[in-house]
XYZ file of C-alpha atoms in Angstrom:
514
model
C -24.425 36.291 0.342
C -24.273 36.064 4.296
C -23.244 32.796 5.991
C -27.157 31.915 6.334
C -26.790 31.051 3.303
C -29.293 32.308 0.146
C -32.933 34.240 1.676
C -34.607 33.768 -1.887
C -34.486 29.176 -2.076
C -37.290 29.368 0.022
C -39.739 31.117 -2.041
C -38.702 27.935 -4.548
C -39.294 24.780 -1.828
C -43.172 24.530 -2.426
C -45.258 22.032 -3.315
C -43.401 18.630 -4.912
C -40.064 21.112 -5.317
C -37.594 18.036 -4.704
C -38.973 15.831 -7.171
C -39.141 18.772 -9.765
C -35.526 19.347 -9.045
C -34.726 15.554 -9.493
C -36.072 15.501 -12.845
C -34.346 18.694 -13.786
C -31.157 16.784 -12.607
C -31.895 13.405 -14.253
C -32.656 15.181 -17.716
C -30.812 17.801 -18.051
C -27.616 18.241 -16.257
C -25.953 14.527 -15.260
C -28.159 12.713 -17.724
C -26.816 9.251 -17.060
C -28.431 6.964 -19.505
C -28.109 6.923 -23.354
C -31.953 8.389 -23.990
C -31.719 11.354 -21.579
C -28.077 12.885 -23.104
C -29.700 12.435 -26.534
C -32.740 13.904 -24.750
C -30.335 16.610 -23.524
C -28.132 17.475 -26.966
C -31.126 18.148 -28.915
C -33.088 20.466 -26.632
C -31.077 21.884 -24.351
C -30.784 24.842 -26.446
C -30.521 28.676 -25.698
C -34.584 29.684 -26.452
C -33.220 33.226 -27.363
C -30.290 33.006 -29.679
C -30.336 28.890 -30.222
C -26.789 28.659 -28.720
C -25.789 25.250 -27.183
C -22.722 26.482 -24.889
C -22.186 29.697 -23.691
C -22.495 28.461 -20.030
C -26.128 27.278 -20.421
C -28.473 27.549 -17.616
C -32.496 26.207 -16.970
C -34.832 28.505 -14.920
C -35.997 25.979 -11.878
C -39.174 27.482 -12.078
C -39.986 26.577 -15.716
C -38.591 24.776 -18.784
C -36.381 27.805 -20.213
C -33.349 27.270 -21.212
C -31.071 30.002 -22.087
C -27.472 30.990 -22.185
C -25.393 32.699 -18.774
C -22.023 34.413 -20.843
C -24.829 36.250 -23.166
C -27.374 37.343 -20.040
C -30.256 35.810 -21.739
C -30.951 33.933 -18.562
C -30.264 36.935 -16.503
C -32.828 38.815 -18.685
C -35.373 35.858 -18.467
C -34.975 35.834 -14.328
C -35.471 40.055 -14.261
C -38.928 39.834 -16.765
C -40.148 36.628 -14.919
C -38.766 37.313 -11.514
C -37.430 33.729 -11.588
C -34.841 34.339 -9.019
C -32.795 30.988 -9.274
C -31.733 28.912 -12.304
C -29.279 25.614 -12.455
C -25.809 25.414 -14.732
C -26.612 21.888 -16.856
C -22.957 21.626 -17.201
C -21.769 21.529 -13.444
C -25.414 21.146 -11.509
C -24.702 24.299 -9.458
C -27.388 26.778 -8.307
C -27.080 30.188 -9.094
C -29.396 32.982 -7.395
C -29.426 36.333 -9.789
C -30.981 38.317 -6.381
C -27.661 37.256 -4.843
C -25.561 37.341 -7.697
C -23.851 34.457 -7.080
C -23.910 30.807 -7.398
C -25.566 29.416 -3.903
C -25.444 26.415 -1.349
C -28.204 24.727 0.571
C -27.977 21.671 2.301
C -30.954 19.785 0.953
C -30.240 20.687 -2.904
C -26.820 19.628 -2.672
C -27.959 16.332 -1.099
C -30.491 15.650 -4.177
C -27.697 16.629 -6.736
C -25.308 14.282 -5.164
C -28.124 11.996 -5.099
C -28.954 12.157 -8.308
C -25.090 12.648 -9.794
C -24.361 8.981 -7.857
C -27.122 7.648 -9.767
C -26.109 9.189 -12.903
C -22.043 7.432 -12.616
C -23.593 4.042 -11.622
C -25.377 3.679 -14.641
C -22.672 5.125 -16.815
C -20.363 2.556 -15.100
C -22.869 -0.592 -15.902
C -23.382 0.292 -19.391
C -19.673 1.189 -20.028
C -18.502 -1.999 -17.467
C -16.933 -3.258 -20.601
C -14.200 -0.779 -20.660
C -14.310 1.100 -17.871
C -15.887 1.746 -14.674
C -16.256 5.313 -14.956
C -18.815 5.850 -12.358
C -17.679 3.777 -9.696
C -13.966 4.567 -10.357
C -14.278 8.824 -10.203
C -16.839 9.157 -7.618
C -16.551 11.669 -5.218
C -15.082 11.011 -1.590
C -17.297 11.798 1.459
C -15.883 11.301 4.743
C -17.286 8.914 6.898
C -18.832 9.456 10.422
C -15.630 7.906 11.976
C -13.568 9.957 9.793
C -15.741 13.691 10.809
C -15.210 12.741 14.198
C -11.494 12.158 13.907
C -11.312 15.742 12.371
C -13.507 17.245 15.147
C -10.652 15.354 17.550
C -7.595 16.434 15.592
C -8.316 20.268 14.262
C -4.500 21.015 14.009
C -3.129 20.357 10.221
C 0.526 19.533 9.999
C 2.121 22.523 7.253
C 4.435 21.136 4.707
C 7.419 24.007 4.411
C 10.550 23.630 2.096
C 12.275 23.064 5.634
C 10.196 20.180 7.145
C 11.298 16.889 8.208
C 8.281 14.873 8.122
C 8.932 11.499 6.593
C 12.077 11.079 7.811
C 12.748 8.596 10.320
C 15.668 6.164 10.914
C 15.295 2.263 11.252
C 16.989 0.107 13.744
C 19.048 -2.238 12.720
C 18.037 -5.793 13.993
C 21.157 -7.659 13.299
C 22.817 -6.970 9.734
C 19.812 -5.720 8.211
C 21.046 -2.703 6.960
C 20.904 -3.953 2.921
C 17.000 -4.097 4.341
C 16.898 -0.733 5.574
C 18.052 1.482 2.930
C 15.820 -0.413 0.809
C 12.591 0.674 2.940
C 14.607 4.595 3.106
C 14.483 4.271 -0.998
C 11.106 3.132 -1.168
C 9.213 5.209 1.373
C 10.558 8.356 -0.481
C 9.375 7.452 -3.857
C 6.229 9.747 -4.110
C 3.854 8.019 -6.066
C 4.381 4.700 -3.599
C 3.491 7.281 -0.873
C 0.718 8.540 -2.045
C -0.571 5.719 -2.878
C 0.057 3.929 1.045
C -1.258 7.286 2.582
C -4.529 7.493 0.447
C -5.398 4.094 1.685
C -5.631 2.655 -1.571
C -4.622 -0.619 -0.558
C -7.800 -3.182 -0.624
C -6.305 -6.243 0.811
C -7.501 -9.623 0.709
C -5.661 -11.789 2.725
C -4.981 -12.229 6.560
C -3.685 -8.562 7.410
C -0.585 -10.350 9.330
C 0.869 -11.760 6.178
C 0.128 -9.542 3.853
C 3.713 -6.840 2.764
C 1.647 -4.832 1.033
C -0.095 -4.234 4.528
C 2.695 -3.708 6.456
C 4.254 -1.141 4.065
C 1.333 1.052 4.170
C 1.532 0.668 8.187
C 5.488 1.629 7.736
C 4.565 4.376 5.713
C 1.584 5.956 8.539
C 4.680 5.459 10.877
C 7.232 7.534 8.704
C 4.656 10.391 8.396
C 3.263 10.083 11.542
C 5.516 13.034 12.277
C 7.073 10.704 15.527
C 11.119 11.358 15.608
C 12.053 7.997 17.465
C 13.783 5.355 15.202
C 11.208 2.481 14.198
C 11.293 -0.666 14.769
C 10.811 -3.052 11.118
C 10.794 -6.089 13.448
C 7.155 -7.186 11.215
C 8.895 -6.141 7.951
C 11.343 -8.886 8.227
C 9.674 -11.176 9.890
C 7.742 -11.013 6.558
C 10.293 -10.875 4.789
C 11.780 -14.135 5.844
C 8.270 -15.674 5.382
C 7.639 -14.177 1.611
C 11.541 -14.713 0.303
C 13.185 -17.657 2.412
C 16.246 -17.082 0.444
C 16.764 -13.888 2.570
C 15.982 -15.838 5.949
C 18.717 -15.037 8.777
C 21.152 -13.055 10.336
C 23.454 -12.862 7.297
C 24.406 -10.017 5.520
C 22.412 -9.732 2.333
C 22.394 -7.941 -0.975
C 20.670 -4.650 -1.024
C 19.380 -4.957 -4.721
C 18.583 -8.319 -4.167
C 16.480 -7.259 -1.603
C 15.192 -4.634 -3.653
C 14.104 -7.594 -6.491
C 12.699 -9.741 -3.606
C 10.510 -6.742 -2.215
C 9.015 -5.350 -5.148
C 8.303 -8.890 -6.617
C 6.073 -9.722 -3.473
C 4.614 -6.559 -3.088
C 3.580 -7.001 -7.068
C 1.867 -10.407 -5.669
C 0.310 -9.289 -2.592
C -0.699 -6.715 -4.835
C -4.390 -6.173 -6.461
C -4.727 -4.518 -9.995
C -7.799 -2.129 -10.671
C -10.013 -4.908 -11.975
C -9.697 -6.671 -8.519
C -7.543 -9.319 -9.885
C -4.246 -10.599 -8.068
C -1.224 -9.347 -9.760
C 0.269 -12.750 -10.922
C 1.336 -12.073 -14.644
C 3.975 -9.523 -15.223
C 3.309 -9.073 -18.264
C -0.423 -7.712 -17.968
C -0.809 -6.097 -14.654
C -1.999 -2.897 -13.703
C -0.694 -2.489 -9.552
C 0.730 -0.063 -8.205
C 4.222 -1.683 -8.378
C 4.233 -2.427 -12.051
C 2.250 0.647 -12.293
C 6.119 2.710 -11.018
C 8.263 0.126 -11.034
C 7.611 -1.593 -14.632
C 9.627 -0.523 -17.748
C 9.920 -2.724 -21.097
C 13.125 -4.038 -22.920
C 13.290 -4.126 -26.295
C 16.184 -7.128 -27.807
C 16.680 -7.170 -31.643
C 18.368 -9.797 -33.081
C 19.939 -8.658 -36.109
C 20.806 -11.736 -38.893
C 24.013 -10.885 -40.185
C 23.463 -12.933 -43.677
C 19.540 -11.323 -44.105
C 19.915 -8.458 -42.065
C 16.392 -9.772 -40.781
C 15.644 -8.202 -37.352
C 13.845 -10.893 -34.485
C 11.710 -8.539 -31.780
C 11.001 -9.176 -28.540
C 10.182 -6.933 -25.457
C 10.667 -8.174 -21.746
C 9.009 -5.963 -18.722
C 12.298 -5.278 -16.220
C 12.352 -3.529 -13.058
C 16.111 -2.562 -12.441
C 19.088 -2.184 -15.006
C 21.909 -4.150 -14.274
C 25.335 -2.254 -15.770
C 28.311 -3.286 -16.225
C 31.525 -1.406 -14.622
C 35.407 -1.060 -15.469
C 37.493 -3.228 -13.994
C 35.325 -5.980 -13.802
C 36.130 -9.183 -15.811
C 33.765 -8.616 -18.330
C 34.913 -6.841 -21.372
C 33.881 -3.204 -20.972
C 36.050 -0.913 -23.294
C 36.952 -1.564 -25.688
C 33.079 -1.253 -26.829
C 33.949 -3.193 -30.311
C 34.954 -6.566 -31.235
C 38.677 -6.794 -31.994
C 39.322 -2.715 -30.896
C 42.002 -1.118 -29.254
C 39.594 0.844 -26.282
C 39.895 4.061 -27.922
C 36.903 4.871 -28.931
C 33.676 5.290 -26.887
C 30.468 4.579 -28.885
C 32.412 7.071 -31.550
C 34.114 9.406 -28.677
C 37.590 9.325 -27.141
C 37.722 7.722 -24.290
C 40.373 8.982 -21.609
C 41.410 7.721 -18.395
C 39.291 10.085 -16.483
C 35.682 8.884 -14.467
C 33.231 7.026 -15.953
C 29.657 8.451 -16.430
C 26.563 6.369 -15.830
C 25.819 7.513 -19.681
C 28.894 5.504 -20.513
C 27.345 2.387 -19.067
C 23.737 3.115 -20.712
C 25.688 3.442 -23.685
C 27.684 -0.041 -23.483
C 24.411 -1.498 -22.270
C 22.446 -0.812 -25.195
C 25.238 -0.805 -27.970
C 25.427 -3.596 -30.888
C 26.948 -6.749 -29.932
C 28.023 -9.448 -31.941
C 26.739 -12.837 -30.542
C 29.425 -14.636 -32.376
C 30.333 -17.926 -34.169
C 29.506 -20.272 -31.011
C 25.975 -18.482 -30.157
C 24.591 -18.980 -33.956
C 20.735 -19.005 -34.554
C 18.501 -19.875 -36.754
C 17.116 -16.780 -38.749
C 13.210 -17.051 -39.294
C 13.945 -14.935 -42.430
C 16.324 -17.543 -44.562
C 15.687 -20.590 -42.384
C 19.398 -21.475 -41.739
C 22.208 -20.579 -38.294
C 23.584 -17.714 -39.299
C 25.640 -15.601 -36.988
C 24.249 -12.543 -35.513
C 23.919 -8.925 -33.657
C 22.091 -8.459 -30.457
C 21.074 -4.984 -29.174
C 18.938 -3.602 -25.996
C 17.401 -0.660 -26.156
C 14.179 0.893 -24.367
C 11.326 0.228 -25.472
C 9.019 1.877 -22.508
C 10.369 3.651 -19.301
C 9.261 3.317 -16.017
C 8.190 5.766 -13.482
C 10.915 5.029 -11.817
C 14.102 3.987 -12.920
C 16.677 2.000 -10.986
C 20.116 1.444 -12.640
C 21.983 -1.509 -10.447
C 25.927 -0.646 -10.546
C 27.101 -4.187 -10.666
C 29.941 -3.960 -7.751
C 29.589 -7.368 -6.280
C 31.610 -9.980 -8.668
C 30.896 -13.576 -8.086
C 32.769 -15.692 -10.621
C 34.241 -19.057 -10.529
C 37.684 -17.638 -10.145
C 37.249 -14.790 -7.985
C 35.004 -13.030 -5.507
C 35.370 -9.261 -5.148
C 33.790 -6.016 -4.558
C 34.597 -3.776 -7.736
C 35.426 0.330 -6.456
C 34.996 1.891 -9.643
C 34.044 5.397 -9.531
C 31.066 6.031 -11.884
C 29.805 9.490 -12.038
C 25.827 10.049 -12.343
C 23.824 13.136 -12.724
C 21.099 14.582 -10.612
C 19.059 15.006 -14.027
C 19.272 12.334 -17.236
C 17.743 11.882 -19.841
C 17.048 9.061 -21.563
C 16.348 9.557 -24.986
C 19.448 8.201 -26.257
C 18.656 5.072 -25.371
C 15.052 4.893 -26.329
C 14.122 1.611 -28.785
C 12.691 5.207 -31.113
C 16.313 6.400 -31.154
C 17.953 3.217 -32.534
C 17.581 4.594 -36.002
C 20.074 7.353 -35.294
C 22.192 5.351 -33.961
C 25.299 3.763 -36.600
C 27.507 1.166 -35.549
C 27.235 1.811 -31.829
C 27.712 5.760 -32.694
C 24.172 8.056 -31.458
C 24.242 11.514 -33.143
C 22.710 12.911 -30.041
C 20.013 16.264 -31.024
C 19.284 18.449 -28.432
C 15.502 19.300 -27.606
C 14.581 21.478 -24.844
C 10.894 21.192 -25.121
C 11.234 17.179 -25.204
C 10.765 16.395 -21.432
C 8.923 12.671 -21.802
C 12.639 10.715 -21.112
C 13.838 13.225 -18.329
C 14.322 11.612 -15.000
C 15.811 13.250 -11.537
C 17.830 11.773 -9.082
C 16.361 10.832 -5.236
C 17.501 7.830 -3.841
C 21.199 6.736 -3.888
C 22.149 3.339 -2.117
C 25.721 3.030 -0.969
C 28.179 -0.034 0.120
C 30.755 1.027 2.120
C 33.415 -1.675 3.016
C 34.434 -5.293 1.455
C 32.153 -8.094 0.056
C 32.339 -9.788 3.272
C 32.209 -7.129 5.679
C 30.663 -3.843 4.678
C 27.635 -1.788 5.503
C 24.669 0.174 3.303
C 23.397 3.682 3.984
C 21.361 5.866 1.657
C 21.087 9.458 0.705
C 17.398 10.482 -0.090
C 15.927 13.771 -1.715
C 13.210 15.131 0.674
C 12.914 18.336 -1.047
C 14.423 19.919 -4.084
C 18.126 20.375 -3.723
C 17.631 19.085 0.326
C 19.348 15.837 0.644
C 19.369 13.900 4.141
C 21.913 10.618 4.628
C 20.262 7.693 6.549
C 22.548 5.539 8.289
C 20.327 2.726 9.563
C 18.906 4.898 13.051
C 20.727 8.158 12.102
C 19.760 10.477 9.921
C 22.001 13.810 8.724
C 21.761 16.679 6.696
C 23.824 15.902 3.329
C 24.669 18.053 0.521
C 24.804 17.706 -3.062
C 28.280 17.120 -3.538
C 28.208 14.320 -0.718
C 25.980 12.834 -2.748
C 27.386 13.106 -6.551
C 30.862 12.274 -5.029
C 29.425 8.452 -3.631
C 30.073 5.246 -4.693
C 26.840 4.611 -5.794
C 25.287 0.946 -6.020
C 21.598 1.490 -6.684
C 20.431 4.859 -8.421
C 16.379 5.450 -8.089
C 15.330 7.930 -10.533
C 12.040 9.804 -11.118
C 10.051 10.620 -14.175
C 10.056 14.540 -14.206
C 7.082 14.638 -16.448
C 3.916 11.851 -15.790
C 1.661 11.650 -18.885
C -2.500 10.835 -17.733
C -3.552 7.351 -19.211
């Protein structure tokens, strides 16, 4: 076909030709209410072999329908010297002079027309559940948006090797804990593509508003400008939203983290237009990543009668060596040789390890009694976490920072952590292999719904009351970068693996459609 565009629509625009082609639209190919797709299932038939699919096409220049993978529409348009016909699955034109499927202006305009029509009253009668129509419909640019591409014809080119997103903060006075935060959470992909799509609808005044501001601080890390930015509005907003992190003081970075994503989550809008004020049954984009669900069973140790209940979380919190909480040994009244069933040496601890002790057994003890719902009395129990849904992302908190009545201190442990894990061990649907704290671990290949990869890692250097926090991000596979407030440098693997570690971000590798 030449870049005129089809010779042969012309011989078809005579007469009322639009409004023939709306009705062949409306009836037979997007069909939106109830009446016309029953219309549709019963006759839209092949009229020489009686075949419903097979690619079925309608002649625009009379009713005949008949199949495209058999030719029985190509042998209709050669006896009839009907030169175009219309796929009633997709709407597209196809000219059998040109052998190929065609576009011209004005039909496309009555399909899209006609297809809008269609969705909207889909949507209306289907409001109930879900607003298909208005939901899925197709984006157009707008006149403002054209003429910003007519401005701007150069595209920016993604390559393994580019830098784009990468930018380093300036530190306004201790705010480091702030800005490895903002590294972590401007690298997480599905919260950027989410801030660059413009999904944001937002409903309040535009200088209050986080969830505003973090989609301006994400156009600024992908502008593609090289200059450290400025967060000056970030925590001004900050101190407005979450008084408790107000001043000049050095903060915590995960408490930060808590304090961010919890008003984000209320500044926040769910699909159904409603403000995101119950955890437990929202649908933004926060919970949407962020959310995961923890599943506690109280285990009666007289009935053996298990109590249920699941709470949404949005970090782990784990436990390390050396702090004053009991870590090994893993078992009341043990000697710390044994490791959820496996010798435990001296060497490095694993983040496993701590997944482990965080959702092993424990015995609540004769002081913590309750009162079984199964045979009504106190009764000494078993308590046990284990997860029950994981998030997109998954942050595991190393708990470094002990505040106790006795003594305040920064714990050094070294905990190893992988750049892949998976977390089917410690799935609420794996408790059943699990025996007295032991998991009889069975290795799938093909299972990849639990598997997670590493791409943020928040660091403390320093003491509890003077120290400083950097973070290594992923911006490609296997192409790590460490940002140090301002600076950013290249950092390798092994820099990375061989950190501290204080907050681990990881990603699902595998995203099922809901």
């Amino acid at each position: 076909m030449s870049p005129a565009g089809c010779p042969h629509v012309n011989g078809f625009k005579v007469d009322n030709w639009k409004q023939n082609l709306r009705v062949i639209y409306q009836c037979f190919v997007w069909s939106g209410s109830a009446e016309t797709r029953k219309r549709k299932a019963k006759s839209c038939i092949c009229h020489m072999c009686g075949a419903h699919l097979n690619r079925l096409h309608s002649c625009l220049y009379c009713v005949f329908f008949a199949c495209f993978a058999k030719k029985h529409i190509h042998e209709h348009a050669k006896s009839k010297r009907h030169n175009l016909a219309i796929d009633l699955l997709y709407g597209g034109i196809y000219c059998f002079m040109c052998q190929d499927y065609i576009y011209d202006k004005e039909m496309e305009q009555i399909a899209k027309e006609e297809q809008r029509k269609a969705w909207k009253m889909q949507a209306h009668q289907a409001m109930a559940l879900l607003c298909i129509g208005e939901k899925y419909s197709t984006w157009e640019p707008t006149k403002r948006e054209l003429e910003l591409l007519r401005h701007n014809p150069k595209r920016r080119r993604i390559t393994s090797n580019c830098t784009i997103g990468l930018r380093g903060l300036i530190n306004l006075g201790n705010t480091c804990f702030m800005n490895c935060i903002v590294q972590a959470l401007t690298h997480t992909p599905l919260l950027r593509d989410f801030f660059l799509s413009d999904r944001h609808k937002c409903e309040m005044q535009s200088n209050s508003c986080l969830v505003c501001e973090m989609s301006q601080l994400f156009q600024e890390f992908y502008s593609g400008h090289r200059s450290p930015h400025i967060p000056f509005r970030l925590l001004h907003l900050v101190w407005t939203h979450a008084r408790h992190l107000a001043g000049y003081e050095q903060q915590d970075a995960h408490e930060f983290l808590i304090a961010a994503l919890d008003v984000l989550h209320r500044h926040c809008k769910d699909d159904n237009g409603k403000k995101a004020n119950n955890p437990n049954h929202c649908n933004c984009i926060i919970d949407q990543i962020f959310t995961g669900g923890l599943q506690s069973d109280v285990t009666c140790q007289a009935c053996h009668g298990v109590s249920t209940t699941i709470d949404p979380f949005w970090d782990i919190s784990l436990d390390l060596p050396g702090s004053s909480t009991p870590f090994w040994p893993l078992s009341p009244g043990g000697d710390g040789s044994a490791l959820n069933g496996e010798s435990h040496t001296t060497g490095a601890t694993a983040l496993t390890d701590c997944l482990r002790r965080f959702t092993r057994p424990e015995h609540l003890g004769s002081s913590a009694k309750i009162k079984c719902s199964g045979c009504h009395s106190y009764q000494e129990s078993t308590k046990q976490l284990t997860m029950k849904k994981l998030p997109i992302v998954a942050c595991f908190h190393l708990k470094r920072f002990e505040h106790s009545a006795k003594l305040r201190r920064k714990i050094t442990t070294y905990v190893s952590f992988p750049l892949e894990l998976d977390m089917t061990p410690f799935m609420a649907s794996s408790k059943e292999s699990r025996m007295n704290g032991q998991y009889q671990q069975t290795v799938d290949p093909f299972n990849n719904d639990n598997k997670y990869s590493l791409f943020a890692v928040v660091n403390h250097q320093g003491t509890l009351e003077s120290g400083h926090y950097t973070t290594f991000i992923r911006q490609h596979k296997d192409q790590w970068f460490k940002c140090d407030d301002a600076i950013i440098t290249k950092a390798s693997i092994k820099d990375v693996l061989d950190s501290e570690g204080y907050l681990l971000f990881y990603h699902k590798q595998f995203l099922e459609y809901e």
